[in-house]
XYZ file of C-alpha atoms in Angstrom:
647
model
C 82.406 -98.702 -12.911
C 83.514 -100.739 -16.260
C 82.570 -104.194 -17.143
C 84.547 -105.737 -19.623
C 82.334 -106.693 -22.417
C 83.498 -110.261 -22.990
C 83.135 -111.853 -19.504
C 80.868 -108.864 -17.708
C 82.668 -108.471 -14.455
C 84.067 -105.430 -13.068
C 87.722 -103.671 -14.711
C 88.105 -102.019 -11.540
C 91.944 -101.340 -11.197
C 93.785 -103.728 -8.616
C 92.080 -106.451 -9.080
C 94.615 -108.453 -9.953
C 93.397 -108.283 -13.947
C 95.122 -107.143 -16.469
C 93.334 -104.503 -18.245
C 93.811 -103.936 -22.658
C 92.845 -100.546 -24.166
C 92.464 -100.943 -27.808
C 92.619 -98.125 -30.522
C 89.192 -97.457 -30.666
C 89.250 -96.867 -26.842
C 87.244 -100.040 -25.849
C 88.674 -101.480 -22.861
C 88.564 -105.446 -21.806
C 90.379 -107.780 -19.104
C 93.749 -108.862 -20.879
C 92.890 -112.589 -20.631
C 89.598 -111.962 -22.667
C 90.889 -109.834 -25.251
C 93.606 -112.371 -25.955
C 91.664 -115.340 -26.125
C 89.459 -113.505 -28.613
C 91.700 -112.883 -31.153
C 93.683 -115.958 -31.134
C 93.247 -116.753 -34.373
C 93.611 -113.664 -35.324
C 90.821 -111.854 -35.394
C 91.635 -107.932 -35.443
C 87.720 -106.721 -35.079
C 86.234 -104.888 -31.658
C 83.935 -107.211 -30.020
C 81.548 -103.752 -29.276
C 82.390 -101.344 -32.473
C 83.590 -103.607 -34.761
C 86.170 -101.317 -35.565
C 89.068 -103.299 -37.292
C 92.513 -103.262 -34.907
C 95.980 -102.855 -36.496
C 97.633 -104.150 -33.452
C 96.355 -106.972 -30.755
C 97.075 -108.021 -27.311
C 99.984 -110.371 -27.164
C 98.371 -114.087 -27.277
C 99.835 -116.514 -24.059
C 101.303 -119.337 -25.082
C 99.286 -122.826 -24.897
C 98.655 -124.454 -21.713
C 98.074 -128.345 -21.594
C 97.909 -130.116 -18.576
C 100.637 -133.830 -17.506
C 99.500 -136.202 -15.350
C 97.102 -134.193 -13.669
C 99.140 -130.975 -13.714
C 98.641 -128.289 -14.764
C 101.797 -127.256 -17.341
C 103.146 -124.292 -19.668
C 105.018 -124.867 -22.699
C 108.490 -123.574 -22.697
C 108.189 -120.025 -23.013
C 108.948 -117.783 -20.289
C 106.052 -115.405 -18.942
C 105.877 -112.625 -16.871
C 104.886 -113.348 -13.108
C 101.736 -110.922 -13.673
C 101.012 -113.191 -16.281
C 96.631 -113.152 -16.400
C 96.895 -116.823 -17.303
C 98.905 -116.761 -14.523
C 96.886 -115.464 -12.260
C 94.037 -117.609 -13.507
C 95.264 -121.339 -12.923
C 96.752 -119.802 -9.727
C 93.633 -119.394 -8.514
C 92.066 -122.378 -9.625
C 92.008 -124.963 -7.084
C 94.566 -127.714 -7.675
C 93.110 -130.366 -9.985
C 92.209 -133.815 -8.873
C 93.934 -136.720 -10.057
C 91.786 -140.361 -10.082
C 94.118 -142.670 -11.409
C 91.085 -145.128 -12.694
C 89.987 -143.135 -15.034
C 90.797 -140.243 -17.793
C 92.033 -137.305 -16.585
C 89.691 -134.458 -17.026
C 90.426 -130.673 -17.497
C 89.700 -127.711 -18.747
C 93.265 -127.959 -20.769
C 93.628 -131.100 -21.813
C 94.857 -131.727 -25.223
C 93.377 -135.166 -26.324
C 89.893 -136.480 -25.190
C 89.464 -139.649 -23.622
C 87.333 -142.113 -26.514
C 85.159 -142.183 -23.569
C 83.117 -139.994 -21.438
C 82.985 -141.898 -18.224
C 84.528 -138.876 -16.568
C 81.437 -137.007 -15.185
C 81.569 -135.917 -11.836
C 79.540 -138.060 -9.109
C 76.030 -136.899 -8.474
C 75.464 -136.693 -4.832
C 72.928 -134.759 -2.820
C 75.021 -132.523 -0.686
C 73.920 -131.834 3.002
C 75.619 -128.213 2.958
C 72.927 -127.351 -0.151
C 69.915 -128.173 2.204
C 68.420 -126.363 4.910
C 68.917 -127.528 8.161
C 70.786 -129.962 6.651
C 68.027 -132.129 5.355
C 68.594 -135.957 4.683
C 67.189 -137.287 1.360
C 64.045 -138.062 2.626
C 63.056 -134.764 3.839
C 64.147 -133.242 0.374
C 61.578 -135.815 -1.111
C 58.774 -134.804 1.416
C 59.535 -130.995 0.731
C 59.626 -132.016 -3.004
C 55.578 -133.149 -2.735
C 54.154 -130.099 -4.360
C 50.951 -131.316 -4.764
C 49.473 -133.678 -7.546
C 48.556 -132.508 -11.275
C 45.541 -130.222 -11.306
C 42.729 -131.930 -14.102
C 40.041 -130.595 -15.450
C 37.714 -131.675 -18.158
C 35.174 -129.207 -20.240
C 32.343 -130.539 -22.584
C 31.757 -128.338 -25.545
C 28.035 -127.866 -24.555
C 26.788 -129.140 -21.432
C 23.791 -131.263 -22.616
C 22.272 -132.810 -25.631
C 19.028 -133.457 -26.874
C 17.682 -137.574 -26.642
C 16.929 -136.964 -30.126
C 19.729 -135.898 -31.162
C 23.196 -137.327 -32.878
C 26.193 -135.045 -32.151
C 29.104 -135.677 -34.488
C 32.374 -134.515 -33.344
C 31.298 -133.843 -30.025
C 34.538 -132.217 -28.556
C 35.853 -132.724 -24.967
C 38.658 -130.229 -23.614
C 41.424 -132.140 -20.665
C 43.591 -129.753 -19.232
C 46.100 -130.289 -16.734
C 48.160 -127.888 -14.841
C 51.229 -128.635 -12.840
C 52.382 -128.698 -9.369
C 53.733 -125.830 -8.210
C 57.463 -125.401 -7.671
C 59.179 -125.460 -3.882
C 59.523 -121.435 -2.928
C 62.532 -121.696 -0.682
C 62.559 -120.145 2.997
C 66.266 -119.017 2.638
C 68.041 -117.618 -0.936
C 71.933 -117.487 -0.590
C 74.132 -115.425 -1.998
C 77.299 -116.173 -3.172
C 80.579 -114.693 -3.755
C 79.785 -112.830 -6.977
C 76.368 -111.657 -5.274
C 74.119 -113.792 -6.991
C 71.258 -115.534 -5.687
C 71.912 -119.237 -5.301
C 68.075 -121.009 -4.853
C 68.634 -124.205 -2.456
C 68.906 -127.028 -4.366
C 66.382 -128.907 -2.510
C 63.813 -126.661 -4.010
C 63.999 -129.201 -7.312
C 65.401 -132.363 -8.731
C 68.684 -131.468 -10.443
C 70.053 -131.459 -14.047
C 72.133 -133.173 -16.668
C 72.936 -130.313 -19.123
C 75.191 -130.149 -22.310
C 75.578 -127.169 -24.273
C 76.822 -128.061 -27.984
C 77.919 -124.326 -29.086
C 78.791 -122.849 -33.228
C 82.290 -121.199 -32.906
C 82.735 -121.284 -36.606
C 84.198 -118.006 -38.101
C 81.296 -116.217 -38.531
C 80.482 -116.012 -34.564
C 83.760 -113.596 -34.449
C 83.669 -110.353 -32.468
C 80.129 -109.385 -30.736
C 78.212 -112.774 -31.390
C 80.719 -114.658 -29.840
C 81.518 -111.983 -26.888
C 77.507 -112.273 -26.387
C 76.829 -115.777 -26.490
C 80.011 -116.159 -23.660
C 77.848 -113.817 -21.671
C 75.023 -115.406 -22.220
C 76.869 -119.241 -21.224
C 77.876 -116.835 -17.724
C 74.450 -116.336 -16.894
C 73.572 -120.011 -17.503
C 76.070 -121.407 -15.339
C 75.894 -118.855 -12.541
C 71.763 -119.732 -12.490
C 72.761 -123.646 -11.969
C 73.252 -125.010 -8.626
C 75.921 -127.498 -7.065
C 73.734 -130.496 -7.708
C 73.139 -129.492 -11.340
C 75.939 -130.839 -14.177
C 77.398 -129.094 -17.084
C 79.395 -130.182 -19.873
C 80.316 -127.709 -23.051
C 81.195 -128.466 -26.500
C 81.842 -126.335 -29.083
C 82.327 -126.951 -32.252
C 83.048 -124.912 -35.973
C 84.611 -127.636 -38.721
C 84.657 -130.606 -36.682
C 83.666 -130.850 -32.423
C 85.635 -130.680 -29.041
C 84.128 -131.562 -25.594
C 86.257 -128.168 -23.721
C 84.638 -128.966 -20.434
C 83.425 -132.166 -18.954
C 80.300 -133.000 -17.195
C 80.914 -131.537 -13.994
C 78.928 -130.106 -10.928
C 78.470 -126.517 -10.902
C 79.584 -125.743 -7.093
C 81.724 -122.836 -7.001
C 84.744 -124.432 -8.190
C 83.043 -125.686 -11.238
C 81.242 -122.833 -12.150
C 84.926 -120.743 -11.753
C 86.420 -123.369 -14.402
C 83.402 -123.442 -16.156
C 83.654 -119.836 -16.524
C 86.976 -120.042 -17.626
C 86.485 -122.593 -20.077
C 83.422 -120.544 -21.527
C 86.200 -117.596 -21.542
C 88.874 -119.612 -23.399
C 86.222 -120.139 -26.573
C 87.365 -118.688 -29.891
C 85.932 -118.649 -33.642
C 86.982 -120.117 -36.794
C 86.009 -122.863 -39.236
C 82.882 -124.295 -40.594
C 79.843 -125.397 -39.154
C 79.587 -128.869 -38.652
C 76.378 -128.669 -37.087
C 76.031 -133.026 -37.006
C 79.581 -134.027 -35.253
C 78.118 -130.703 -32.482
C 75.366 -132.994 -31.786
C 77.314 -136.243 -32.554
C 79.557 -135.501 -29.871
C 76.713 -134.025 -26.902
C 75.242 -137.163 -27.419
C 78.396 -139.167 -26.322
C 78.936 -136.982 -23.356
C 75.039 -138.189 -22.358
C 75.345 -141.544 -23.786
C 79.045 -142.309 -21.971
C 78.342 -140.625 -18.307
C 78.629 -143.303 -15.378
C 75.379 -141.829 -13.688
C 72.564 -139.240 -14.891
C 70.424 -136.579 -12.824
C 66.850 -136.469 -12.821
C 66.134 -134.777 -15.741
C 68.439 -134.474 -18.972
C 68.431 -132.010 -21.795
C 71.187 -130.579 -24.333
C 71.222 -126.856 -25.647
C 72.269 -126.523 -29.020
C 73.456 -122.771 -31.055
C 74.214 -122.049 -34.037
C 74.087 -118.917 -36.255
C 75.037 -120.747 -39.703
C 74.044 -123.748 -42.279
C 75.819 -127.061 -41.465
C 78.632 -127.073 -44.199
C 79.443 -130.782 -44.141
C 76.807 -133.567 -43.219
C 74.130 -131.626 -45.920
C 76.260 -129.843 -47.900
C 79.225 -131.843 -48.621
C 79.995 -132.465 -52.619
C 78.682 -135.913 -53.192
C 76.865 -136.086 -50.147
C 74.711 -139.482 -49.628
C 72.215 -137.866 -47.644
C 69.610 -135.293 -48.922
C 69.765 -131.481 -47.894
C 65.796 -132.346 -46.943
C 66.546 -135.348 -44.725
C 67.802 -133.078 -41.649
C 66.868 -135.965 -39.028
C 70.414 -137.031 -40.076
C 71.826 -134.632 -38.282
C 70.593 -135.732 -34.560
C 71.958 -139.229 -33.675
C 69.428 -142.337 -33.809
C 69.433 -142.646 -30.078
C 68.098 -139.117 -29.481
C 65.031 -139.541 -31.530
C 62.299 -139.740 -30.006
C 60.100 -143.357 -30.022
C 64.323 -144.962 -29.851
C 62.897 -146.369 -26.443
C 60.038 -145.234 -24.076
C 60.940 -141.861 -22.524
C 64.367 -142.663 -23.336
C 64.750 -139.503 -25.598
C 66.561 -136.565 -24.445
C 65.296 -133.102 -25.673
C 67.392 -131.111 -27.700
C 66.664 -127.248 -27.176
C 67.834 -125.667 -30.736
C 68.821 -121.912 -30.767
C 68.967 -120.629 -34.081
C 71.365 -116.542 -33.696
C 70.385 -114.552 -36.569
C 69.344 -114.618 -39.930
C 71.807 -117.077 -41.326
C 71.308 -119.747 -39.430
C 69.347 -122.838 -41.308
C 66.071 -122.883 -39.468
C 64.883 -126.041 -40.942
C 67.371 -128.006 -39.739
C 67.559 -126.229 -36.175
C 63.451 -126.696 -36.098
C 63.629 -130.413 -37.544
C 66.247 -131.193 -34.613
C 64.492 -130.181 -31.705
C 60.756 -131.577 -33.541
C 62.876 -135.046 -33.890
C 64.567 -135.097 -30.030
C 61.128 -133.570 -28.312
C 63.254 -130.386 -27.880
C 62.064 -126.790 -29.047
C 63.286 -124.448 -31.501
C 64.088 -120.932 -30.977
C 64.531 -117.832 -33.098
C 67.466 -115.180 -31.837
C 66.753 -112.783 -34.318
C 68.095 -109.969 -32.298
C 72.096 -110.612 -30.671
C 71.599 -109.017 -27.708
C 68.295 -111.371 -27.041
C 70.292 -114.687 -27.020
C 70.868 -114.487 -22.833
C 67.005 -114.296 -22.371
C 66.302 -116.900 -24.635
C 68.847 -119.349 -22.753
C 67.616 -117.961 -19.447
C 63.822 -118.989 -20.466
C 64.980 -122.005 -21.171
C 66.882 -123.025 -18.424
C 63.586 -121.130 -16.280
C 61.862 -124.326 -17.796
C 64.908 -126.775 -17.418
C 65.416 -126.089 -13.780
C 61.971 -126.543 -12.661
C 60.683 -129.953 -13.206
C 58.443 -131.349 -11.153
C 56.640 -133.662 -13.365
C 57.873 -136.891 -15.473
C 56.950 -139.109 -17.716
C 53.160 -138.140 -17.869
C 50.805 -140.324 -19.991
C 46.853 -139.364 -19.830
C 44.360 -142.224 -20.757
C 41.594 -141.513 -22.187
C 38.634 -144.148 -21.728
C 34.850 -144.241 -23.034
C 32.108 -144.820 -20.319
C 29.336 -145.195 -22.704
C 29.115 -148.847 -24.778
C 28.433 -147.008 -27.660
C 30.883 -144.650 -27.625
C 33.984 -144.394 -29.486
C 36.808 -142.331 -30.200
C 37.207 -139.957 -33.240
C 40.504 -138.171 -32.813
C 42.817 -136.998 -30.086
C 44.455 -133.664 -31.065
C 47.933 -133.313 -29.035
C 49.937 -131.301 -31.443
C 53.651 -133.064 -31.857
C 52.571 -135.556 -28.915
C 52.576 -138.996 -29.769
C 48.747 -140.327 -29.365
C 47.337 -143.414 -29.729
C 43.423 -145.229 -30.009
C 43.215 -148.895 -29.420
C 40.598 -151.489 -27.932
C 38.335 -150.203 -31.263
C 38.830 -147.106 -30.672
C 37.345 -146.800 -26.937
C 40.618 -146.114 -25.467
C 43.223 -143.587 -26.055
C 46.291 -142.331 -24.608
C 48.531 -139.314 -24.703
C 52.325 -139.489 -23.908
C 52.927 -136.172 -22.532
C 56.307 -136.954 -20.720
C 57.781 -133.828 -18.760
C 56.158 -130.757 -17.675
C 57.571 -127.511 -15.685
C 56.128 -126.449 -13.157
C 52.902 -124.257 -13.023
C 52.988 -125.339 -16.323
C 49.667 -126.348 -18.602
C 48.449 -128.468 -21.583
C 45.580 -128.769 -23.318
C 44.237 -131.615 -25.119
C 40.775 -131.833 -27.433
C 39.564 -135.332 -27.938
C 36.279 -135.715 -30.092
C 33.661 -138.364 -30.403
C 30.175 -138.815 -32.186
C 26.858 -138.849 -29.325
C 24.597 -140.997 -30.304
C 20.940 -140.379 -29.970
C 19.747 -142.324 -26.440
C 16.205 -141.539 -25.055
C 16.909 -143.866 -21.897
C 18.342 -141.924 -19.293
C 18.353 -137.887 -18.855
C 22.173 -137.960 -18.034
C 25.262 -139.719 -20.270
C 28.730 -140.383 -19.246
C 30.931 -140.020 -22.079
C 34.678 -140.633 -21.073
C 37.314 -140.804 -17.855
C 40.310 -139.901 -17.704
C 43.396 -140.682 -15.513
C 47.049 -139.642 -15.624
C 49.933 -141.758 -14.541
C 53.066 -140.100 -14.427
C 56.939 -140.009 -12.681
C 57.903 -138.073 -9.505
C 61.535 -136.997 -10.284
C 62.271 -137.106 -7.069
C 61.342 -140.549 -5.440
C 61.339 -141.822 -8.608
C 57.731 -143.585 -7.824
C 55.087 -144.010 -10.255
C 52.223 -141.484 -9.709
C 48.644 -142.117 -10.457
C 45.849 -139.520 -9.542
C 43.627 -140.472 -6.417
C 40.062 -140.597 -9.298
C 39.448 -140.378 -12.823
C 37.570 -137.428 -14.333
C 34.435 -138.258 -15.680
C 33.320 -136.961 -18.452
C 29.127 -136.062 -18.428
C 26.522 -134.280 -20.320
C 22.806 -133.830 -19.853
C 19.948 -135.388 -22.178
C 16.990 -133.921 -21.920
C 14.052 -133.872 -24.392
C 15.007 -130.647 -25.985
C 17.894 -128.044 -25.075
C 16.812 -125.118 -26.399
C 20.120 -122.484 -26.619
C 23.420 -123.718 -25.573
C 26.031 -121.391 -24.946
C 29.748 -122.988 -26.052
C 32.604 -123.318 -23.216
C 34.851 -120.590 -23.647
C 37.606 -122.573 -22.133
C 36.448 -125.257 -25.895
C 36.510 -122.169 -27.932
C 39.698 -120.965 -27.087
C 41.545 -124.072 -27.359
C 39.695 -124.418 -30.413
C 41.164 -120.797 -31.858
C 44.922 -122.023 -31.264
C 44.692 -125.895 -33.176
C 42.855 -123.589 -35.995
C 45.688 -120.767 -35.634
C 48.442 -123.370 -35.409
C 46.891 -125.182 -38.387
C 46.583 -121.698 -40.723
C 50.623 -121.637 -39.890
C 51.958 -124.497 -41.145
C 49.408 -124.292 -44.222
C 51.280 -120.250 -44.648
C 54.333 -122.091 -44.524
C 53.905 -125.064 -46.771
C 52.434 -122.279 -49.138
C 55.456 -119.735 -48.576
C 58.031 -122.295 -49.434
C 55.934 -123.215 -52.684
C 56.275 -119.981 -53.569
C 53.351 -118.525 -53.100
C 53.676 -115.712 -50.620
C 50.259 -113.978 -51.695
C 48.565 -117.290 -50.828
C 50.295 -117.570 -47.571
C 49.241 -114.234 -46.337
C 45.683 -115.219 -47.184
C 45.406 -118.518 -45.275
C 46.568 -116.055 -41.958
C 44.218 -113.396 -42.915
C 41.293 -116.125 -43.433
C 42.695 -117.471 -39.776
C 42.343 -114.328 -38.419
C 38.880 -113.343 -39.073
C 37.929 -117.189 -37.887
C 39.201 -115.506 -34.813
C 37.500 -112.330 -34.298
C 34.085 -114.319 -34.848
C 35.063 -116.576 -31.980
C 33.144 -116.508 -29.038
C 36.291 -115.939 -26.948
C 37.680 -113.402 -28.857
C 34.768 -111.326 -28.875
C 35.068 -111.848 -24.615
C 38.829 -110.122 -24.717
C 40.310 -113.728 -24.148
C 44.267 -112.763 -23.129
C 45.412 -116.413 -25.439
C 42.930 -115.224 -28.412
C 44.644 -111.700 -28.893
C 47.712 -113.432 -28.400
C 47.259 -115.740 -31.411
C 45.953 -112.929 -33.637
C 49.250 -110.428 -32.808
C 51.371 -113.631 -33.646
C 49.516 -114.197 -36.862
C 49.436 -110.561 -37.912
C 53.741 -110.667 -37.136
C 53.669 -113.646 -39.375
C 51.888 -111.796 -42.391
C 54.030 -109.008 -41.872
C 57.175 -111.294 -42.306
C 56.067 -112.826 -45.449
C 55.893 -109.480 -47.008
C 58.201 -110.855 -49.759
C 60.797 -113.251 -50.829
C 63.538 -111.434 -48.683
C 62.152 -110.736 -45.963
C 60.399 -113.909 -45.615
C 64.352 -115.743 -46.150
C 65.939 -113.932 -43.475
C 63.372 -113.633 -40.700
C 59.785 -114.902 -41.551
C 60.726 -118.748 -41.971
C 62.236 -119.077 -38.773
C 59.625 -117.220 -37.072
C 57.129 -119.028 -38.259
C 59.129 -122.252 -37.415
C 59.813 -121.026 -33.687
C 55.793 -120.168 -33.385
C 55.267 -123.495 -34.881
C 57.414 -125.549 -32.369
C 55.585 -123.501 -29.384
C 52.341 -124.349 -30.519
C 53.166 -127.978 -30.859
C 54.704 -128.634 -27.829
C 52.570 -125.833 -26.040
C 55.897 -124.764 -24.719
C 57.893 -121.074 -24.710
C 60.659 -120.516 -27.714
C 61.556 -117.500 -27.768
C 61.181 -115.081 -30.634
C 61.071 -111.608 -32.411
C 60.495 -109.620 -28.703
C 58.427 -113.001 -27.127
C 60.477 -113.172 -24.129
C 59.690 -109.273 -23.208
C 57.794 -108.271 -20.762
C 55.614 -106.275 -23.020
C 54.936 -108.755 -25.585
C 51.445 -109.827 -26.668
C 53.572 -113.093 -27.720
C 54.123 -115.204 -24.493
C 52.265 -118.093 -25.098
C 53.215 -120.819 -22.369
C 55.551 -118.925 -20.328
C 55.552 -120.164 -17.077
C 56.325 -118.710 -13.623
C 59.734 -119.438 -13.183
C 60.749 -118.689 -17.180
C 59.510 -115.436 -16.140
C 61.562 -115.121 -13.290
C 64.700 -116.123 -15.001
C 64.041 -113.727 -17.347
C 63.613 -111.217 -15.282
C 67.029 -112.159 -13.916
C 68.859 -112.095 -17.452
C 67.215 -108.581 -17.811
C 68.114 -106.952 -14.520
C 71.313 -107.938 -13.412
C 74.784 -108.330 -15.266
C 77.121 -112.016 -14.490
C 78.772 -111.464 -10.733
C 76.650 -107.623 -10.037
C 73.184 -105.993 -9.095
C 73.564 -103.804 -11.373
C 70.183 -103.842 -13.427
C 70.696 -103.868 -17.486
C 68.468 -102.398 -19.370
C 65.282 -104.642 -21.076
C 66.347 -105.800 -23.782
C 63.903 -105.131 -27.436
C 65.361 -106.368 -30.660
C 65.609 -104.650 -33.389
C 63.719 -105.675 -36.280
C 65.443 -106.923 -39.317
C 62.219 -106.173 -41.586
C 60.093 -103.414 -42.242
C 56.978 -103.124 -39.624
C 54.262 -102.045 -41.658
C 50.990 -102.488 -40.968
C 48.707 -105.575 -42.970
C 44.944 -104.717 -43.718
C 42.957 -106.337 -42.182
């Protein structure tokens, strides 16, 4: 059976779809094909082979007081559009407010127009009441562990930089009893099984996402709102010289997923990128809304450089200062957990990855690298794997010294904001959300002084306080972990905590990367590749290495890739920045991105991947928008040369 390549569902005849057959024999539903090349674009989404004649393009359609309207041109009953709004459930009118729809012509000047959040009884089980969907939320509490570099040290002895591992793991997520299905035969998971989401997806349809990228990142939008459920909210905007809000914040039951879908269908390409007024306007839609979900997050594309907020003749803002193009009230530290994380996509080798990185590093988002096309549906399906699983808020760990004569050296949390006070004898990390199943790992170090009175020191404790998203109650954990080491008279061979070691190896690995970049965009390529190759064989020396650790071989594949992409000037420009960028914002936020072939299942390169990324995954990979059918696993193709690096 055919799919049309555009929106992925079947072309079987009688449907009720008309079906275009274009010259180079490439079928696709009518209403797909038309709103493709509406502004005239004459090139096969699948061959790019370059049309001399197109399907005729339907007139306009604006909607009057709440109806829905076609301008004066007569169509054919068997019209597709037709058939579409036919379909479509009449829309509702609330006189107190804007009208919203997928056709409007103006927007309202403001977004107060989201749809009301409500927990719906029909979503639930048995039909559960609030409070049982709280109770079933209570997954268990965060999972804390501490690890001592060395388990004891001599009375005699002063340790400096004596280094203390914390990591913490996450509740699991709900597995639900039940899985429906709905009409398309996808798996709907309950939403009781998590707290819901706020989602806005700011999307490039400047000119140069015409034909396949464009075709793939509507497939790819498909998948995402088929994987939400009725409690979650999505709003679209899409923007190319300047920025439109096409689809309001709305709940994604089946009626909003079916005009979602439809607004996702109606997208087309041409302009600039105007990569600011994108953002500019997904913050308004979060800023404006009458009432927010749980958790909160925007997904941002974009496959080109921003044309007109950096670029602009005369421009007042340096093409370095790229927090200018996020608004002031999505930075993170504009109020406490206030922020919402921008997720930053850059598609292929055009895109400006500095800017993409430097927006999700400012928001608390992450930045990832679709080098490939056909990879851009996994990368949006392990993020929304992440997005939809929750089950942690507004985490801060505190960090406290036992001993009087203890203090605090350093606290390394990558891009998480840390802080000593009370001379140094207390410190405090402000993790803020975690997925579930998912881990971080912190390294705090301190100086032990020499003390012959006791056989046995306690060093530090440390608590975590953090949100439920559900009952919205402040959590803290039942006891503090304390922190203690032996001290006897001598200690004769210690042998080093792997778990240390390891965490030790990625700080060290992430360090090497930014010091390869900051030396790549001096210049100095040669110099680059040596600060890996140096990081490298720090590695293999490691303790953990040398045991097989799964995270240590990771690091050293991913550092290898990296050398291999900053082979030279070229290659480095089109593919090694923003890899190194992507691996970068992982490492820092000890959270997935997705890039080169990271989201495969094959990959040596999964750092942080939880459970149910992997599942979505899996999903993107195996079945097509609306069918079982499997797909096959996607690999994308390389845009450099592999060739090996000696080591």
């Amino acid at each position: 059976m055919k799919n049309c390549a555009i929106c992925l569902n079947s072309m079987k005849a009688g449907q009720g779809h008309a079906i275009f057959t274009a010259e180079c024999s490439h079928s696709f539903h009518f209403h797909c094909i038309t709103s493709n090349v509406k502004h005239g674009n004459q090139i096969c989404p699948i061959c790019r082979a370059k049309w001399k004649e197109i399907p005729f393009q339907s007139p306009a359609i604006e909607v009057t007081r709440g109806r829905t309207r076609i301008n004066n041109v007569s169509l054919p009953q068997n019209d597709p559009w037709v058939t579409v709004l036919r379909r479509l459930p009449p829309p509702r009118v609330d006189t107190s407010r804007h009208v919203s729809s997928l056709f409007q012509i103006t927007e309202p000047s403001v977004f107060d127009d989201d749809e009301i959040i409500h927990y719906q009884p029909e979503t639930m089980e048995n039909n559960s009441s609030l409070n049982d969907l709280i109770a079933d939320n209570s997954a268990g509490a965060i999972d804390l562990k501490t690890y001592p570099e060395v388990s004891a040290v001599s009375k005699q002895a002063w340790h400096s930089n004596f280094t203390i591992l914390i990591h913490l793991k996450a509740p699991h997520t709900i597995v639900p009893k039940q899985v429906r299905v709905d009409q398309s035969g996808s798996q709907m998971v309950p939403q009781h099984s998590r707290v819901p989401v706020d989602l806005v997806t700011v999307l490039d349809v400047s000119g140069s996402m015409a034909g396949t990228k464009l075709a793939l990142l509507k497939r790819a939008m498909g998948f995402v709102i088929q994987n939400l459920g009725p409690s979650d909210r999505l709003s679209i905007v899409a923007f190319s010289s300047t920025a439109r809000r096409v689809f309001p914040l709305r709940r994604m039951t089946d009626t909003g997923r079916q005009e979602a879908l439809q607004a996702v269908n109606s997208l087309s390409s041409n302009g600039g990128t105007n990569i600011a007024e994108g953002l500019k306007k997904g913050a308004k839609v979060m800023t404006d809304r009458k009432s927010k979900n749980p958790v909160s997050s925007i997904m941002l594309l974009s496959d080109g450089q921003d044309t007109y907020s950096l670029s602009s003749p005369g421009a007042a803002n340096s093409r370095t200062d790229y927090q200018f193009l996020l608004p002031v009230s999505m930075h993170r530290g504009s109020g406490a957990y206030s922020h919402i994380p921008v997720h930053t996509f850059g598609f292929g080798a055009d895109h400006d990855a500095v800017a993409m990185h430097s927006v999700a590093e400012t928001s608390g988002g992450t930045f990832s690298f679709i080098e490939a096309e056909d990879v851009i549906q996994d990368a949006f399906a392990q993020c929304i794997g992440g997005l939809l699983s929750v089950v942690v808020q507004e985490l801060l760990v505190q960090v406290e010294c036992i001993h009087p004569r203890l203090r605090l050296s350093s606290i390394k949390a990558g891009s998480y904001k840390t802080s000593l006070i009370s001379n140094e004898r207390i410190g405090s990390i402000e993790v803020g959300d975690l997925y579930a199943d998912e881990e971080r790992d912190f390294l705090v170090t301190t100086d032990i002084p020499v003390d012959k009175s006791s056989d046995e020191m306690s060093l530090v404790k440390i608590k975590c306080v953090y949100k439920d998203p559900v009952s919205k109650e402040l959590v803290t954990a039942n006891h503090a972990a304390e922190v203690k080491i032996l001290r006897p008279e001598t200690t004769g061979q210690l042998v080093v905590s792997m778990e240390v070691d390891k965490q030790r190896n990625r700080l060290r690995s992430a360090e090497a990367m930014a010091e390869a970049r900051a030396a790549a965009e001096g210049g100095d390529l040669a110099a680059a590749v040596s600060v890996l190759e140096h990081c490298r064989k720090q590695l293999a020396d490691s303790v953990s290495h040398k045991a097989g650790d799964r995270l240590c071989i990771a690091l050293d594949a991913e550092l290898r890739e990296m050398q291999e992409r900053m082979a030279d000037r070229q290659i480095y420009e089109t593919s090694g920045r923003a890899y190194v960028l992507s691996g970068l914002s992982s490492h820092s936020w000890q959270r997935a991105t997705a890039r080169g072939d990271s989201t495969d299942s094959t990959s040596l390169v999964q750092a942080y991947q939880t459970p149910s990324m992997v599942d979505m995954v899996s999903r993107s990979q195996t079945m097509l928008i609306g069918s079982p059918s499997p797909r096959r696993s996607l690999r994308p193709v390389r845009s450099f040369p592999a060739r090996p690096m000696p080591r």
